[in-house]
Coordinates of C-alpha atoms in Angstrom, one line a residue:
M1 CA 28.1 1.2 16.8
T2 CA 27.2 -2.4 16.1
L3 CA 26.3 -5.6 17.9
A4 CA 27.5 -8.8 16.4
G5 CA 28.1 -6.8 13.2
I6 CA 24.5 -5.4 13.1
P7 CA 24.1 -1.6 13.3
T8 CA 22.3 -0.6 16.5
E9 CA 19.7 1.3 14.4
F10 CA 18.6 -2.0 12.8
L11 CA 18.4 -3.7 16.2
L12 CA 16.1 -0.9 17.5
F13 CA 14.0 -1.0 14.4
G14 CA 13.8 -4.8 14.6
L15 CA 12.6 -4.6 18.2
T16 CA 10.0 -2.1 17.1
L17 CA 8.6 -4.4 14.5
L18 CA 8.7 -7.3 17.0
G19 CA 6.7 -5.1 19.4
V20 CA 4.1 -4.4 16.7
A21 CA 3.8 -8.1 16.2
L22 CA 3.4 -8.9 19.9
F23 CA 1.3 -5.9 20.9
Q24 CA -0.9 -5.2 17.9
N25 CA -3.5 -3.5 20.1
H26 CA -0.9 -0.9 21.0
S27 CA 0.7 -0.5 17.6
L28 CA 0.8 3.3 17.6
A29 CA 2.5 3.5 21.0
V30 CA 5.0 0.9 19.9
G31 CA 5.7 2.7 16.6
L32 CA 6.2 6.0 18.3
S33 CA 8.4 4.5 21.0
G34 CA 10.6 2.9 18.3
L35 CA 10.8 6.2 16.4
T36 CA 11.8 8.0 19.6
A37 CA 14.4 5.3 20.5
V38 CA 16.0 5.4 17.0
S39 CA 15.9 9.3 17.0
L40 CA 17.6 9.5 20.4
Y41 CA 20.3 7.0 19.4
K42 CA 21.0 8.8 16.2
G43 CA 21.1 12.2 17.9
L44 CA 23.3 11.1 20.8
C45 CA 25.5 8.4 19.5
T46 CA 25.8 9.1 15.8
D47 CA 24.6 11.5 13.1
F48 CA 21.6 11.8 10.8
V49 CA 22.1 12.0 7.1
A50 CA 21.4 15.8 7.4
G51 CA 23.8 16.3 10.3
P52 CA 24.1 15.9 14.0
G53 CA 21.7 16.5 16.9
L54 CA 18.4 18.2 16.7
S55 CA 19.2 20.1 13.6
G56 CA 20.1 16.8 11.9
W57 CA 16.7 15.3 13.0
L58 CA 14.8 18.3 11.7
G59 CA 16.8 18.1 8.5
Q60 CA 15.9 14.4 8.2
V61 CA 12.2 15.2 8.6
G62 CA 12.6 18.0 6.1
R63 CA 14.0 15.5 3.5
E64 CA 11.0 13.2 4.0
W65 CA 8.2 15.8 4.4
V66 CA 6.7 15.4 0.9
T67 CA 6.4 11.6 1.3
L68 CA 5.0 11.9 4.9
V69 CA 2.4 14.6 4.0
N70 CA 1.4 12.7 0.9
L71 CA 0.9 9.5 2.8
L72 CA -1.0 11.2 5.6
A73 CA -3.3 13.1 3.1
L74 CA -4.0 9.9 1.1
L75 CA -4.7 7.7 4.1
L76 CA -7.1 10.2 5.5
G77 CA -8.6 11.3 2.2
F78 CA -9.2 7.8 1.0
A79 CA -10.8 6.8 4.3
L80 CA -13.4 9.4 3.5
L81 CA -13.6 8.2 0.0
S82 CA -14.3 4.6 1.0
R83 CA -17.2 5.8 3.1
H84 CA -18.5 7.9 0.3
F85 CA -18.4 4.8 -2.0
E86 CA -20.2 2.6 0.6
K87 CA -22.9 5.2 0.9
T88 CA -23.6 5.2 -2.8
R89 CA -25.3 1.9 -2.1
L90 CA -23.7 0.5 -5.2
P91 CA -22.1 -2.4 -3.2
A92 CA -25.5 -3.5 -2.2
L93 CA -26.3 -4.2 -5.9
L94 CA -23.3 -6.4 -6.5
P95 CA -24.9 -9.7 -5.3
R96 CA -27.2 -9.4 -8.3
F97 CA -24.2 -9.7 -10.7
L98 CA -21.6 -11.8 -8.8
P99 CA -21.8 -15.6 -8.5
R100 CA -23.2 -16.7 -5.1
D101 CA -20.4 -19.2 -4.3
W102 CA -16.7 -18.6 -3.7
K103 CA -16.2 -17.3 -7.3
G104 CA -18.1 -14.1 -6.3
G105 CA -15.4 -13.3 -3.7
F106 CA -12.7 -14.1 -6.3
L107 CA -14.2 -11.7 -8.8
L108 CA -14.3 -9.0 -6.2
L109 CA -10.5 -9.4 -5.8
V110 CA -10.1 -9.2 -9.6
M111 CA -12.1 -5.9 -9.5
V112 CA -9.7 -4.5 -6.9
F113 CA -6.7 -5.6 -9.0
V114 CA -8.1 -3.8 -12.1
L115 CA -9.0 -0.7 -10.0
S116 CA -5.5 -0.5 -8.6
S117 CA -4.0 -0.5 -12.1
F118 CA -5.2 3.1 -12.7
L119 CA -5.9 4.2 -9.1
D120 CA -3.7 4.4 -6.1
N121 CA -3.5 1.0 -4.4
I122 CA -4.7 2.6 -1.1
A123 CA -7.9 3.7 -2.8
A124 CA -8.4 0.3 -4.5
A125 CA -7.9 -1.6 -1.2
L126 CA -10.4 0.7 0.7
I127 CA -13.0 0.5 -2.1
G128 CA -12.6 -3.3 -2.0
G129 CA -13.0 -3.3 1.7
A130 CA -16.2 -1.2 1.5
M131 CA -17.6 -3.7 -1.0
A132 CA -16.6 -6.7 1.1
H133 CA -18.2 -5.1 4.2
Q134 CA -21.5 -5.1 2.3
L135 CA -21.2 -8.4 0.5
F136 CA -20.2 -10.5 3.5
R137 CA -22.4 -8.8 6.2
A138 CA -19.4 -7.1 7.8
K139 CA -17.8 -10.5 8.5
V140 CA -14.6 -10.5 6.5
H141 CA -12.0 -13.2 7.1
V142 CA -8.5 -12.1 7.9
G143 CA -7.3 -14.3 5.0
Y144 CA -9.6 -12.3 2.7
L145 CA -8.3 -9.0 4.1
A146 CA -4.8 -10.1 3.2
A147 CA -6.0 -11.0 -0.2
L148 CA -7.6 -7.6 -0.7
V149 CA -4.3 -5.9 0.1
A150 CA -2.4 -8.4 -2.1
A151 CA -4.8 -7.7 -5.0
A152 CA -4.4 -4.0 -4.7
N153 CA -0.6 -4.2 -4.5
A154 CA -0.5 -6.7 -7.4
G155 CA -2.7 -4.4 -9.6
G156 CA -0.4 -1.4 -8.8
A157 CA 2.8 -3.3 -9.4
G158 CA 2.7 -3.1 -13.2
S159 CA 1.3 0.5 -13.5
V160 CA 3.3 3.7 -13.0
V161 CA 0.1 5.3 -11.5
G162 CA -0.9 2.4 -9.3
D163 CA 1.8 2.5 -6.6
T164 CA 4.2 5.0 -5.1
T165 CA 7.2 2.8 -5.9
T166 CA 6.3 2.5 -9.6
T167 CA 5.6 6.2 -9.8
M168 CA 9.1 6.8 -8.4
M169 CA 10.5 4.7 -11.2
W170 CA 8.5 6.7 -13.8
I171 CA 9.8 10.0 -12.3
D172 CA 13.3 8.7 -12.4
G173 CA 13.2 7.9 -16.1
I174 CA 12.0 4.2 -16.3
A175 CA 9.6 3.8 -19.2
P176 CA 6.0 2.7 -18.2
A177 CA 6.3 -0.3 -20.7
V178 CA 9.2 -1.7 -18.8
V179 CA 7.2 -1.8 -15.5
L180 CA 4.4 -3.7 -17.3
D181 CA 6.5 -6.9 -17.1
A182 CA 5.4 -7.1 -13.4
Y183 CA 1.9 -8.1 -14.5
V184 CA 3.2 -11.6 -15.5
A185 CA 4.0 -12.3 -11.9
A186 CA 1.1 -10.2 -10.5
G187 CA -1.5 -12.1 -12.5
V188 CA -0.3 -15.5 -11.3
A189 CA -0.1 -14.2 -7.7
L190 CA -3.7 -12.9 -7.9
V191 CA -5.1 -16.2 -9.0
L192 CA -3.2 -18.2 -6.3
V193 CA -4.1 -15.8 -3.5
G194 CA -7.6 -15.2 -4.8
V195 CA -8.8 -18.8 -5.1
V196 CA -7.7 -19.8 -1.6
A197 CA -8.9 -16.5 0.1
A198 CA -12.3 -16.6 -1.7
R199 CA -12.8 -20.2 -0.5
Q200 CA -11.8 -19.1 3.1
Q201 CA -14.2 -16.3 3.0
H202 CA -17.1 -18.4 1.6
A203 CA -16.7 -20.9 4.4
Y204 CA -16.5 -18.1 7.0
S205 CA -19.3 -15.9 5.7
P206 CA -20.9 -16.5 2.3
I207 CA -21.8 -13.8 -0.1
L208 CA -25.3 -12.3 0.2
H209 CA -27.8 -14.5 -1.5
H210 CA -30.2 -11.7 -2.3
A211 CA -29.5 -8.1 -3.0
H212 CA -31.6 -5.6 -1.1
Q213 CA -34.8 -4.9 -2.9
H214 CA -35.5 -1.4 -4.3
V215 CA -31.9 -0.2 -3.8
Q216 CA -31.5 3.3 -5.1
V217 CA -27.9 4.2 -6.0
D218 CA -26.9 7.7 -4.9
W219 CA -25.6 8.7 -8.3
L220 CA -24.5 12.2 -7.1
R221 CA -22.3 10.6 -4.4
L222 CA -20.9 8.2 -6.9
A223 CA -20.0 11.1 -9.2
L224 CA -18.2 12.7 -6.3
V225 CA -16.2 9.5 -5.8
G226 CA -15.3 9.6 -9.4
A227 CA -14.3 13.3 -9.2
I228 CA -12.0 12.7 -6.3
L229 CA -10.3 9.7 -8.0
L230 CA -10.0 11.7 -11.2
A231 CA -8.3 14.5 -9.3
A232 CA -5.8 11.9 -7.9
V233 CA -5.0 10.2 -11.1
G234 CA -5.0 13.4 -13.2
T235 CA -2.6 15.1 -10.8
N236 CA -0.3 12.1 -10.7
V237 CA -0.1 11.9 -14.5
V238 CA 0.2 15.7 -15.1
V239 CA 2.8 16.3 -12.5
N240 CA 5.0 13.4 -13.4
T241 CA 4.7 14.0 -17.1
A242 CA 4.9 17.8 -17.3
F243 CA 6.8 18.7 -14.1
P244 CA 8.8 15.6 -13.0
A245 CA 11.5 17.7 -11.4
Q246 CA 8.9 19.2 -9.0
A247 CA 7.2 15.9 -8.1
D248 CA 9.3 15.4 -4.9
R249 CA 9.2 19.0 -3.8
F250 CA 5.5 19.3 -2.9
P251 CA 2.8 16.8 -2.0
F252 CA 0.7 17.5 -5.1
L253 CA -1.2 14.2 -4.9
G254 CA -2.4 14.6 -1.4
A255 CA -3.3 18.2 -1.9
A256 CA -5.3 17.4 -5.0
V257 CA -7.3 14.7 -3.2
W258 CA -8.1 17.0 -0.3
L259 CA -9.0 19.9 -2.6
A260 CA -11.5 17.7 -4.4
I261 CA -13.0 16.5 -1.0
L262 CA -13.4 20.0 0.3
V263 CA -14.8 21.4 -3.0
T264 CA -17.5 18.6 -3.1
A265 CA -18.3 18.5 0.6
G266 CA -21.2 20.9 0.1
L267 CA -22.9 18.4 -2.2
R268 CA -22.6 15.3 0.0
R269 CA -21.2 15.6 3.6
P270 CA -18.2 13.4 4.1
D271 CA -18.1 11.2 7.2
W272 CA -15.6 13.3 9.1
E273 CA -16.2 11.0 12.1
V274 CA -13.9 8.3 10.5
L275 CA -10.9 10.7 10.6
P276 CA -9.7 10.1 14.2
Q277 CA -9.3 6.3 13.7
A278 CA -7.8 6.8 10.3
F279 CA -5.3 9.4 11.7
T280 CA -4.2 6.8 14.4
G281 CA -3.4 4.3 11.7
A282 CA -1.7 6.9 9.5
L283 CA 0.4 8.1 12.4
F284 CA 1.5 4.6 13.0
L285 CA 2.6 4.1 9.4
L286 CA 4.4 7.5 9.3
S287 CA 6.3 6.5 12.4
L288 CA 7.6 3.4 10.7
V289 CA 8.4 5.2 7.4
L290 CA 10.4 7.9 9.2
C291 CA 12.1 5.3 11.4
A292 CA 13.0 3.4 8.3
S293 CA 14.5 6.5 6.7
M294 CA 17.0 6.7 9.5
M295 CA 18.5 3.2 8.8
P296 CA 22.1 3.1 7.6
V297 CA 21.2 1.4 4.3
A298 CA 23.9 3.0 2.2
N299 CA 24.2 0.2 -0.2
L300 CA 22.3 -2.8 -1.5
P301 CA 23.9 -6.1 -2.7
P302 CA 24.8 -6.1 -6.4
P303 CA 21.7 -6.1 -8.7
S304 CA 20.5 -9.6 -9.5
W305 CA 17.3 -11.5 -9.5
Q306 CA 18.3 -13.0 -6.1
T307 CA 18.6 -9.5 -4.7
A308 CA 15.3 -8.4 -6.1
F309 CA 13.7 -11.6 -4.8
G310 CA 15.1 -10.9 -1.3
L311 CA 13.8 -7.3 -1.4
G312 CA 10.3 -8.6 -1.6
F313 CA 10.6 -10.2 1.8
V314 CA 12.3 -7.2 3.2
S315 CA 9.4 -5.0 2.0
A316 CA 7.1 -7.0 4.2
V317 CA 8.5 -5.2 7.3
F318 CA 10.7 -2.4 5.8
D319 CA 9.2 0.5 4.0
N320 CA 9.6 -0.1 0.2
I321 CA 10.0 3.6 -0.7
P322 CA 13.7 3.9 0.5
L323 CA 14.5 0.5 -1.0
T324 CA 13.2 1.6 -4.4
A325 CA 15.1 4.9 -4.1
L326 CA 18.3 3.0 -3.4
A327 CA 17.7 0.6 -6.2
L328 CA 17.1 3.5 -8.6
K329 CA 20.3 5.1 -7.5
Q330 CA 22.2 1.8 -7.9
G331 CA 20.7 1.0 -11.3
G332 CA 21.2 -2.3 -13.2
Y333 CA 17.9 -3.9 -12.2
D334 CA 15.2 -5.5 -14.2
W335 CA 12.6 -3.0 -13.1
G336 CA 9.6 -5.3 -13.8
F337 CA 11.0 -7.7 -11.3
L338 CA 11.7 -5.0 -8.8
A339 CA 8.3 -3.4 -9.1
F340 CA 6.6 -6.8 -8.4
A341 CA 9.0 -7.5 -5.5
V342 CA 8.7 -4.3 -3.5
G343 CA 5.0 -3.8 -4.4
F344 CA 3.5 -7.2 -3.8
G345 CA 6.0 -8.2 -1.1
G346 CA 4.6 -5.7 1.3
S347 CA 1.3 -7.7 1.4
M348 CA 2.9 -10.5 3.5
V349 CA 2.4 -8.5 6.7
W350 CA -0.4 -6.1 7.5
F351 CA 1.8 -3.1 8.1
G352 CA 4.1 -3.9 5.2
S353 CA 2.2 -1.5 2.8
S354 CA 0.2 1.6 3.2
A355 CA -2.8 -0.3 1.7
G356 CA -2.6 -2.8 4.5
V357 CA -2.5 -0.2 7.2
A358 CA -5.4 1.7 5.6
L359 CA -7.6 -1.4 5.3
C360 CA -6.8 -2.4 8.9
N361 CA -8.2 0.9 10.0
L362 CA -11.5 -0.3 8.7
F363 CA -11.0 -3.9 9.9
P364 CA -9.0 -3.8 13.2
E365 CA -9.1 -7.6 13.4
G366 CA -6.5 -7.6 10.7
R367 CA -3.9 -6.0 13.1
S368 CA -2.4 -9.3 14.2
V369 CA 0.8 -10.5 12.6
G370 CA 0.1 -14.0 13.8
R371 CA -3.4 -14.2 12.3
W372 CA -2.2 -12.4 9.1
L373 CA 0.6 -15.0 8.6
R374 CA -1.7 -17.9 9.7
Y375 CA -4.5 -17.2 7.3
G376 CA -2.8 -15.0 4.7
W377 CA 0.0 -17.6 4.0
P378 CA -1.1 -17.8 0.3
V379 CA 0.4 -14.3 -0.2
A380 CA 3.9 -15.5 0.6
V381 CA 3.4 -18.6 -1.6
A382 CA 2.0 -16.5 -4.4
Y383 CA 5.0 -14.2 -4.2
V384 CA 7.4 -17.0 -4.7
V385 CA 5.4 -18.6 -7.5
G386 CA 4.8 -15.3 -9.2
F387 CA 8.4 -14.3 -9.1
A388 CA 9.5 -17.7 -10.4
T389 CA 7.0 -17.5 -13.2
L390 CA 8.3 -14.1 -14.2
L391 CA 11.8 -15.5 -14.2
L392 CA 10.9 -18.5 -16.3
V393 CA 8.7 -16.6 -18.8
L394 CA 10.7 -13.4 -19.4
G395 CA 14.0 -14.1 -17.7
W396 CA 16.2 -11.6 -15.9
H397 CA 17.2 -8.9 -18.3
P398 CA 18.7 -5.9 -16.5
D399 CA 17.7 -2.7 -18.2
T400 CA 20.3 -0.4 -19.7
P401 CA 21.1 2.7 -17.5
H402 CA 18.0 4.9 -17.6
K403 CA 20.1 8.0 -17.0
A404 CA 22.9 9.4 -19.1
A405 CA 25.0 9.9 -16.1
P406 CA 24.7 9.1 -12.4
T407 CA 22.7 11.7 -10.6
A408 CA 21.8 12.0 -6.9
V409 CA 18.5 10.4 -6.1
A410 CA 16.9 12.1 -3.1
L411 CA 16.0 9.2 -0.7
R412 CA 12.3 9.7 0.2
N413 CA 12.5 7.4 3.1

């Protein structure tokens, strides 16, 4: 069923996103209501991919369970990780080494960018948020929050271990060196976003002028942070290198993070108290991801740089995991362009990426689409300029088919 040529599922999803924008204080209720509406429509008026009715809905959830569990585990686990990192008291030492003007805030964004190149972008954003909380006396500008998310997503865009979408490309047979092209655009985008956001933050709440005296770093807690991150990165590399066929059959990454957290809990107690709020934010994101997986996106436009450019804006409101899966199935893209588009594009709206949702669990003031667009406008500008730079410097060169023959790609969302 369509209205003015638009499938009803898209209209319901669009109303859900509009509701999130208008009622940011009730985002979870809006997200769950949208998921319920789409599910009822699909169950009563049409079919799910897995079949009709309740069995089709359960089948749909069954197709997505690895992605959903991984996201839930990472969002909750990295919320604990960020508190671990803050309690190491290492962020309190940063003012001794960072410039005291806006350049200090910019260098912090660069640090998040680098961290995200070898960590998950959720972890990088949360660690950056923990450092910003200390450096700016808990007064973090919404424009700077958007920049933290953008830095994390930009850093992960050119690394096959830095973002779920680039990891999907790696699993599907795209060489890591191909994805590296995204850093041409990501580096330009980081500078544009970083300079403006750092100046916004400096005017709003300058960096601490003096570090706390006699700060003693909790080195054991810092070692636990390193162990948890090592478990995440190591599992990602090992599974995708040695067992790529099993990567989408079990939530290895989330399981590894939580195993590391539980094993080390006896050495330093995690702040379990942060989990209820983190769970609320995670449930909201999962509702959007599952809702997006039910959209009738059977085909994308023909592969071109224009299509990739448009997907960046779509990623700001539509989960980028199903878009990436469809693009991999379609083939014919320049994967460096696509990695930057679907990775960095999600930074334009706070719920456009899992890193944004995770960071806004720590800073609820970021849960306003209006304020995010008003103060985070450099993200959209940086996306356009970064994409144009990549096009001018390297040009659009679609990669040869990365598979010998077409194979079915399981849509994760």
